[in-house]
XYZ file of N, CA, C and O in Angstrom:
588
model
N -13.739 -47.347 58.792
C -12.794 -47.806 58.731
C -12.149 -46.684 57.900
O -12.633 -46.181 56.616
N -10.958 -46.520 57.743
C -10.159 -45.601 56.960
C -9.874 -46.189 55.605
O -9.019 -46.882 55.798
N -9.787 -45.158 54.393
C -9.739 -45.003 53.805
C -7.965 -45.237 53.449
O -7.468 -44.323 54.296
N -7.418 -46.448 52.493
C -6.543 -46.234 52.381
C -5.180 -44.841 51.599
O -6.168 -44.487 50.641
N -4.636 -44.180 51.453
C -3.383 -43.152 50.796
C -4.133 -43.966 49.396
O -4.315 -43.536 48.799
N -3.992 -44.904 49.292
C -3.485 -45.374 48.378
C -5.520 -45.349 47.449
O -5.040 -44.795 45.838
N -6.157 -44.876 47.953
C -7.426 -45.168 47.752
C -7.691 -43.323 46.936
O -8.246 -43.146 45.866
N -7.222 -42.719 47.757
C -6.474 -41.156 46.846
C -5.017 -40.756 46.831
O -4.772 -39.903 46.152
N -5.544 -41.428 46.373
C -3.041 -41.298 44.926
C -3.686 -40.404 44.255
O -2.646 -39.405 44.253
N -4.145 -41.118 43.188
C -4.937 -39.794 42.231
C -5.111 -38.117 42.934
O -4.266 -36.779 42.401
N -6.243 -38.473 43.561
C -6.025 -37.088 44.482
C -5.387 -36.235 45.528
O -4.663 -34.912 45.138
N -4.123 -36.902 45.477
C -2.375 -36.902 46.684
C -2.505 -35.487 45.277
O -1.432 -35.016 45.982
N -2.557 -36.768 44.463
C -1.050 -36.197 43.101
C -1.499 -34.860 42.529
O -0.415 -34.021 42.301
N -2.897 -35.075 42.121
C -3.795 -33.553 42.192
C -2.922 -32.003 42.903
O -2.696 -31.088 43.234
N -2.869 -32.236 44.349
C -3.190 -31.731 45.701
C -1.916 -31.208 45.933
O -1.759 -29.812 45.903
N -1.327 -32.409 45.118
C 0.999 -32.087 44.954
C 1.719 -31.555 43.716
O 1.760 -30.500 44.255
N 0.718 -31.567 42.728
C 1.311 -30.337 41.718
C 0.157 -29.273 41.411
O 1.314 -28.575 41.150
N -0.307 -28.793 42.569
C -1.089 -27.926 42.661
C -0.777 -26.692 42.813
O -0.497 -25.802 42.881
N -0.134 -27.430 44.730
C 0.860 -26.640 45.188
C 2.784 -26.990 44.746
O 2.524 -25.628 44.456
N 3.345 -27.205 43.155
C 4.236 -26.813 42.574
C 4.103 -25.932 41.944
O 4.207 -24.808 42.327
N 2.886 -25.957 41.313
C 2.829 -25.207 40.037
C 2.358 -23.823 41.092
O 2.937 -22.817 40.501
N 2.201 -23.692 42.219
C 1.906 -21.842 43.483
C 2.701 -21.446 43.705
O 2.923 -20.924 43.569
N 4.201 -22.621 43.863
C 5.120 -22.368 43.933
C 5.754 -21.660 42.707
O 6.587 -20.635 43.299
N 5.690 -22.332 41.829
C 6.186 -21.987 41.155
C 6.257 -20.421 40.415
O 6.622 -19.495 39.840
N 5.001 -19.886 40.328
C 3.613 -18.509 40.327
C 4.948 -18.143 40.559
O 4.703 -16.712 40.528
N 4.682 -18.640 42.755
C 5.292 -17.007 43.210
C 6.508 -17.434 43.227
O 7.111 -15.950 43.466
N 7.867 -18.216 42.429
C 8.983 -17.361 41.759
C 9.280 -17.032 41.351
O 10.058 -15.828 40.846
N 7.285 -16.858 40.190
C 8.100 -16.232 38.693
C 7.489 -15.135 39.622
O 7.761 -14.206 38.738
N 6.800 -15.693 40.485
C 6.248 -13.390 40.433
C 7.121 -12.726 41.460
O 8.159 -11.355 41.112
N 8.699 -13.002 42.493
C 9.557 -12.669 42.572
C 10.655 -12.386 41.242
O 10.881 -11.424 41.780
N 10.512 -13.326 40.242
C 12.188 -13.300 39.117
C 11.038 -11.574 38.537
O 11.864 -11.024 37.441
N 9.819 -11.827 38.550
C 9.081 -10.433 38.103
C 9.070 -9.402 37.799
O 9.875 -8.136 37.482
N 9.182 -9.401 39.777
C 9.906 -7.850 40.209
C 11.382 -7.196 40.077
O 11.713 -6.298 40.252
N 12.168 -8.902 40.009
C 13.631 -8.393 40.355
C 13.821 -8.071 38.629
O 14.642 -7.713 38.940
N 13.114 -8.575 37.799
C 13.740 -8.027 36.561
C 12.743 -6.550 36.047
O 13.520 -5.379 35.623
N 11.974 -6.710 36.785
C 11.029 -4.865 37.169
C 12.639 -3.574 36.887
O 12.755 -3.323 36.529
N 12.974 -4.629 38.903
C 14.224 -3.106 38.830
C 15.109 -3.390 38.544
O 16.095 -2.355 38.291
N 15.713 -4.461 37.748
C 16.702 -4.263 37.009
C 16.852 -3.438 35.725
O 17.529 -3.026 34.954
N 15.631 -4.079 35.233
C 15.881 -3.524 33.849
C 14.920 -1.853 33.813
O 14.353 -1.324 32.458
N 13.678 -1.873 34.621
C 12.752 -0.306 33.733
C 13.284 0.766 34.673
O 13.626 0.982 35.260
N 13.057 1.163 34.593
C 13.323 2.565 34.913
C 12.327 4.239 34.737
O 11.308 3.916 34.925
N 12.176 5.082 36.188
C 11.437 5.250 35.952
C 10.969 6.436 34.635
O 11.503 6.577 34.373
N 9.732 6.893 34.862
C 9.575 8.212 33.904
C 10.740 9.542 33.957
O 10.132 10.070 32.812
N 10.511 9.206 34.876
C 12.421 10.890 35.241
C 13.388 10.092 34.303
O 13.809 10.053 34.307
N 13.745 8.849 34.100
C 14.582 8.296 33.463
C 15.532 7.957 34.738
O 16.323 7.019 34.040
N 15.778 7.880 36.198
C 16.662 7.233 37.043
C 15.927 6.033 36.864
O 14.479 5.629 36.938
N 17.551 5.234 37.939
C 17.041 3.948 37.997
C 15.747 3.934 38.998
O 15.676 4.547 39.883
N 14.824 2.229 39.337
C 13.824 2.470 39.607
C 14.390 1.684 41.097
O 15.837 0.892 40.898
N 14.238 2.077 42.430
C 14.926 1.342 43.552
C 14.440 -0.066 43.718
O 12.853 -0.526 42.475
N 15.005 -0.866 44.471
C 13.685 -1.943 45.058
C 12.856 -2.174 45.308
O 11.478 -2.710 44.564
N 12.180 -0.645 46.016
C 10.810 -0.692 47.356
C 10.337 -0.820 45.758
O 8.418 -0.840 45.644
N 9.989 0.046 45.458
C 9.295 0.408 44.262
C 9.165 0.088 43.018
O 7.438 -0.054 42.735
N 9.528 -1.224 42.897
C 9.854 -1.822 41.875
C 8.936 -3.106 41.755
O 8.793 -3.989 41.550
N 9.609 -3.563 43.758
C 8.650 -4.350 44.009
C 7.137 -4.336 44.365
O 5.950 -5.146 44.460
N 6.557 -2.620 45.312
C 5.928 -2.537 45.746
C 4.596 -2.016 44.948
O 3.938 -0.428 45.422
N 5.489 -0.574 44.685
C 4.953 0.670 43.737
C 4.168 0.580 42.606
O 4.734 -0.494 42.154
N 4.080 1.931 42.712
C 2.812 2.424 41.212
C 3.592 1.949 39.781
O 3.264 0.714 39.714
N 4.797 2.541 40.077
C 4.657 1.724 38.117
C 5.538 0.979 38.171
O 5.546 0.500 36.848
N 5.669 0.351 38.807
C 6.578 -1.001 38.362
C 5.595 -2.539 38.590
O 5.157 -3.094 38.077
N 4.052 -1.886 38.816
C 3.023 -2.923 39.216
C 2.418 -3.051 37.541
O 2.012 -3.854 38.186
N 2.849 -1.813 37.047
C 1.678 -1.949 36.063
C 2.441 -2.725 34.765
O 2.518 -2.634 33.454
N 4.227 -3.118 35.199
C 4.951 -3.438 33.840
C 3.912 -4.758 33.736
O 3.920 -5.646 34.385
N 4.428 -4.884 31.970
C 2.970 -6.598 31.920
C 4.170 -7.711 32.629
O 3.403 -9.097 32.734
N 5.697 -8.301 32.610
C 5.703 -9.318 33.342
C 5.592 -8.783 34.626
O 4.979 -10.477 35.661
N 5.114 -7.529 35.226
C 5.256 -8.335 37.207
C 3.120 -8.580 36.742
O 2.759 -9.060 37.829
N 2.692 -7.383 36.023
C 1.520 -7.295 36.536
C 1.065 -8.801 35.864
O 0.004 -9.880 36.658
N 1.250 -9.611 34.869
C 0.950 -10.800 34.734
C 0.838 -11.620 35.773
O 0.454 -12.643 36.254
N 3.729 -12.139 36.806
C 2.508 -11.959 37.696
C 2.053 -12.436 38.766
O 1.520 -13.200 39.186
N 2.165 -11.243 38.802
C 1.301 -11.352 39.958
C -0.232 -11.660 39.774
O -1.683 -12.226 40.891
N -1.429 -11.430 39.402
C -2.625 -12.293 38.674
C -2.556 -13.752 38.577
O -3.378 -14.340 38.801
N -1.326 -13.917 38.037
C -1.742 -15.830 38.478
C -1.709 -16.311 39.233
O -1.817 -16.628 40.290
N -0.490 -15.306 40.140
C -0.951 -15.696 41.813
C -2.372 -14.925 42.594
O -3.033 -16.389 42.797
N -2.473 -14.075 41.940
C -4.190 -13.849 42.752
C -4.864 -14.673 42.082
O -5.445 -15.276 43.157
N -4.738 -14.671 41.044
C -6.232 -15.539 40.260
C -6.235 -17.410 41.604
O -7.495 -17.210 41.536
N -4.732 -17.641 41.201
C -5.093 -19.007 42.221
C -4.977 -18.641 43.189
O -6.137 -20.352 43.523
N -4.934 -17.673 44.033
C -4.841 -17.792 45.094
C -6.274 -17.738 45.476
O -6.731 -18.586 46.915
N -6.701 -16.130 44.778
C -8.507 -16.653 44.891
C -9.773 -17.398 44.540
O -10.805 -17.377 45.420
N -9.081 -18.599 44.379
C -9.663 -20.177 44.533
C -9.998 -20.861 44.389
O -10.099 -22.243 44.167
N -8.351 -20.831 45.446
C -8.576 -21.819 45.915
C -9.008 -22.235 46.933
O -9.340 -23.154 47.168
N -9.570 -21.855 48.129
C -10.562 -22.166 49.306
C -11.887 -22.826 47.980
O -13.134 -23.255 49.301
N -12.358 -22.815 46.964
C -13.341 -23.591 46.127
C -13.238 -24.115 46.166
O -13.629 -25.576 46.157
N -12.054 -24.444 45.131
C -11.097 -25.423 44.700
C -10.847 -26.860 45.297
O -11.063 -27.529 45.415
N -9.989 -26.934 46.701
C -9.237 -27.545 47.380
C -10.453 -27.817 48.074
O -10.658 -28.852 47.665
N -11.661 -27.788 48.704
C -11.691 -28.382 49.562
C -13.427 -29.318 48.024
O -13.690 -30.162 49.225
N -13.629 -28.226 47.122
C -14.600 -29.649 46.346
C -13.897 -30.501 46.064
O -14.619 -31.071 45.963
N -12.908 -30.427 46.050
C -12.139 -31.777 45.171
C -11.763 -32.607 46.384
O -12.557 -33.510 45.950
N -11.444 -32.574 47.530
C -11.643 -32.964 49.079
C -12.687 -33.455 48.867
O -12.709 -34.788 49.302
N -14.304 -33.205 49.893
C -15.172 -33.423 49.426
C -15.479 -34.881 48.904
O -16.498 -34.942 49.066
N -15.341 -33.798 47.625
C -16.268 -35.010 46.113
C -15.043 -35.957 46.315
O -15.634 -37.412 46.298
N -13.702 -35.648 46.577
C -12.534 -37.383 46.401
C -13.697 -38.435 48.299
O -13.516 -39.554 47.296
N -13.276 -37.254 49.001
C -14.312 -38.903 50.422
C -15.363 -39.203 50.264
O -15.243 -40.503 50.503
N -16.220 -38.442 49.955
C -18.201 -39.047 50.303
C -17.891 -39.353 48.772
O -19.401 -40.181 48.874
N -17.885 -39.192 47.103
C -18.462 -39.398 46.555
C -17.838 -40.563 45.339
O -17.736 -41.796 45.586
N -16.852 -40.232 44.800
C -15.482 -40.092 44.002
C -14.634 -39.775 43.643
O -14.046 -38.460 43.087
N -13.446 -40.169 44.593
C -11.807 -39.797 44.575
C -11.564 -40.042 42.995
O -10.881 -39.311 42.297
N -12.145 -41.630 42.235
C -11.400 -41.369 41.245
C -11.814 -40.206 40.515
O -11.062 -39.273 39.438
N -13.762 -39.653 40.407
C -12.859 -38.630 38.972
C -13.366 -37.192 39.687
O -12.791 -36.824 39.571
N -12.742 -36.584 41.330
C -12.871 -35.768 41.686
C -11.027 -36.097 41.099
O -10.771 -34.482 41.180
N -9.962 -37.162 40.905
C -9.115 -37.046 40.977
C -9.130 -36.034 38.901
O -8.152 -35.347 38.488
N -9.910 -36.879 38.191
C -9.699 -36.413 36.821
C -10.160 -34.559 37.321
O -9.025 -34.459 36.056
N -11.224 -34.851 37.362
C -11.801 -33.118 37.748
C -10.276 -32.243 37.471
O -10.362 -31.299 38.020
N -9.615 -33.043 39.075
C -9.016 -32.572 39.503
C -7.850 -30.995 38.776
O -7.009 -30.860 38.503
N -7.528 -32.436 37.583
C -6.258 -32.592 36.534
C -6.956 -31.242 35.815
O -6.553 -30.784 35.125
N -8.523 -31.595 35.116
C -8.773 -30.294 34.713
C -8.804 -29.610 34.774
O -9.128 -28.431 33.883
N -8.914 -29.276 36.561
C -7.998 -27.489 36.371
C -7.288 -27.442 36.509
O -6.936 -26.262 36.352
N -6.505 -28.023 37.284
C -5.015 -28.172 37.392
C -3.642 -27.887 36.459
O -2.958 -26.699 35.489
N -4.070 -28.690 34.929
C -3.565 -28.835 34.046
C -3.680 -27.202 33.199
O -2.936 -26.452 32.549
N -4.651 -26.733 33.132
C -5.124 -25.808 32.556
C -4.475 -24.137 32.670
O -4.282 -23.248 32.630
N -4.618 -24.080 34.764
C -3.787 -23.172 35.167
C -2.724 -22.465 35.105
O -1.760 -22.413 35.148
N -1.881 -24.729 35.394
C -0.520 -23.659 34.491
C -0.336 -23.169 33.285
O 0.968 -21.443 33.264
N -1.520 -22.667 32.646
C -1.195 -22.108 30.917
C -2.032 -20.641 32.611
O -1.750 -19.186 31.297
N -1.878 -20.415 32.830
C -2.700 -19.294 33.172
C -1.712 -17.401 32.955
O -1.875 -16.945 32.005
N -0.416 -18.150 33.006
C 0.319 -16.491 32.739
C 0.553 -16.747 31.713
O 0.088 -14.706 31.133
N 0.267 -17.709 30.770
C 0.978 -17.288 28.804
C -1.142 -17.065 28.770
O -0.355 -15.379 28.159
N -1.835 -17.180 29.083
C -3.347 -16.774 28.844
C -3.117 -15.039 28.700
O -3.286 -14.294 28.418
N -2.796 -15.186 30.632
C -3.003 -13.491 31.121
C -2.207 -12.751 29.994
O -2.566 -11.753 29.505
N -0.732 -12.316 30.394
C -0.155 -11.977 29.519
C -0.967 -11.535 27.755
O -0.119 -10.951 26.825
N -1.311 -12.743 27.421
C -1.901 -13.056 25.542
C -2.623 -12.047 25.210
O -3.767 -12.326 24.815
N -3.433 -11.719 27.167
C -4.943 -10.635 26.853
C -6.220 -11.718 26.941
O -7.025 -11.856 26.394
N -5.334 -13.400 27.666
C -6.857 -13.986 27.120
C -6.721 -15.350 28.336
O -6.554 -16.164 29.062
N -7.325 -14.437 30.028
C -6.713 -15.629 30.413
C -8.583 -16.345 31.755
O -8.111 -17.059 31.394
N -9.699 -16.331 30.402
C -10.998 -16.858 30.907
C -10.628 -17.962 30.306
O -11.790 -18.808 29.314
N -10.344 -17.984 28.700
C -9.587 -19.086 28.374
C -8.613 -20.446 29.802
O -9.407 -21.540 29.240
N -8.166 -19.797 29.871
C -8.139 -21.206 31.625
C -9.091 -20.937 32.205
O -10.251 -21.606 32.140
N -9.767 -19.595 33.391
C -10.445 -19.765 33.594
C -11.933 -19.984 33.301
O -12.870 -20.712 35.076
N -12.431 -19.912 32.090
C -13.935 -20.804 32.061
C -13.684 -22.041 32.012
O -14.584 -23.347 32.557
N -12.883 -22.462 31.565
C -12.078 -24.252 32.125
C -12.083 -24.977 33.682
O -12.519 -25.728 34.019
N -11.957 -23.599 34.282
C -11.169 -23.936 36.087
C -13.219 -24.331 35.817
O -12.959 -25.097 37.139
N -14.195 -22.954 35.687
C -15.440 -23.288 36.812
C -15.477 -24.081 36.087
O -16.409 -23.778 37.164
N -15.875 -24.633 34.846
C -16.262 -25.903 35.023
C -16.332 -27.326 35.049
O -17.152 -27.555 35.739
N -14.712 -27.116 35.666
C -14.232 -28.506 36.860
C -14.814 -27.988 38.365
O -15.213 -29.584 39.225
N -15.091 -26.299 38.490
C -15.266 -26.472 39.812
C -16.888 -27.020 40.276
O -16.627 -27.348 41.332
N -17.367 -26.867 39.089
C -19.124 -26.771 38.932
C -19.109 -27.881 39.317
O -19.781 -28.732 40.345
N -17.803 -28.861 38.338
C -19.138 -30.050 38.177
C -18.218 -31.117 39.611
O -19.016 -31.599 40.089
N -16.881 -31.150 40.158
C -17.577 -31.280 41.310
C -17.871 -30.980 42.713
O -18.131 -31.326 43.688
N -17.801 -30.032 42.844
C -19.186 -29.020 43.753
C -21.297 -29.855 43.567
O -20.956 -30.204 44.779
N -20.866 -29.168 42.404
C -22.338 -29.069 42.178
C -23.210 -30.725 42.715
O -24.180 -30.983 43.277
N -22.955 -32.283 42.550
C -23.177 -33.221 43.158
C -22.914 -33.039 44.425
O -23.712 -33.802 45.067
N -21.835 -32.433 45.319
C -21.934 -32.160 46.635
C -22.929 -31.421 46.536
O -23.862 -32.299 48.409
N -23.929 -30.623 46.903
C -24.724 -30.070 46.981
C -25.817 -30.376 46.390
O -26.365 -31.004 47.490
N -25.709 -31.061 44.927
C -26.939 -31.789 45.246
C -27.238 -33.587 46.165
O -28.571 -34.054 46.494
N -26.127 -34.101 46.380
C -26.615 -34.492 47.656
C -26.355 -34.336 48.632
O -27.036 -34.780 49.872
N -26.599 -33.167 49.076
C -26.475 -32.588 51.142
C -27.926 -32.513 50.344
O -29.114 -32.141 52.394
N -29.034 -31.352 49.938
C -29.630 -30.987 49.887
C -31.165 -32.744 48.961
O -32.090 -31.969 49.882
N -30.773 -33.625 48.450
C -31.210 -34.446 48.415
C -31.262 -35.352 49.744
O -33.034 -35.401 49.618
N -30.508 -34.449 50.952
C -31.871 -35.385 51.908
C -32.369 -34.654 52.099
O -32.973 -35.249 53.917
N -32.578 -33.371 52.736
C -33.777 -32.972 53.286
C -35.206 -33.202 52.416
O -35.487 -32.829 52.140
């Protein structure tokens, strides 16, 4: 028997919010690059061109651009671990608990740009690592219990 959408409603909501957060981070990344283009001058005093602002070394280290780049990068770095762990846990173990753990990952993740900008990204990533562990450990335990 196929599980209903209602059964996975919480995990679907987490997934949708995770996707929306990623899109917002990507929009912030683009905005940060435009900010650098419009406001930062080169070391020689000339205005930075758009290519340098978006891809060049001088623009890369601007605090807004670096924060935006790391917010997107770190989120994508862990997506391949978080999403499968969330859904495997929901499908094979407990959908309600998976949703709770998913929210414990997504909500703090929304504060990653602020934490990174304030030089404290591990305040968010530490919580995220615990959430991933709590999602993934029972899966691994269940698999190896069978051997």
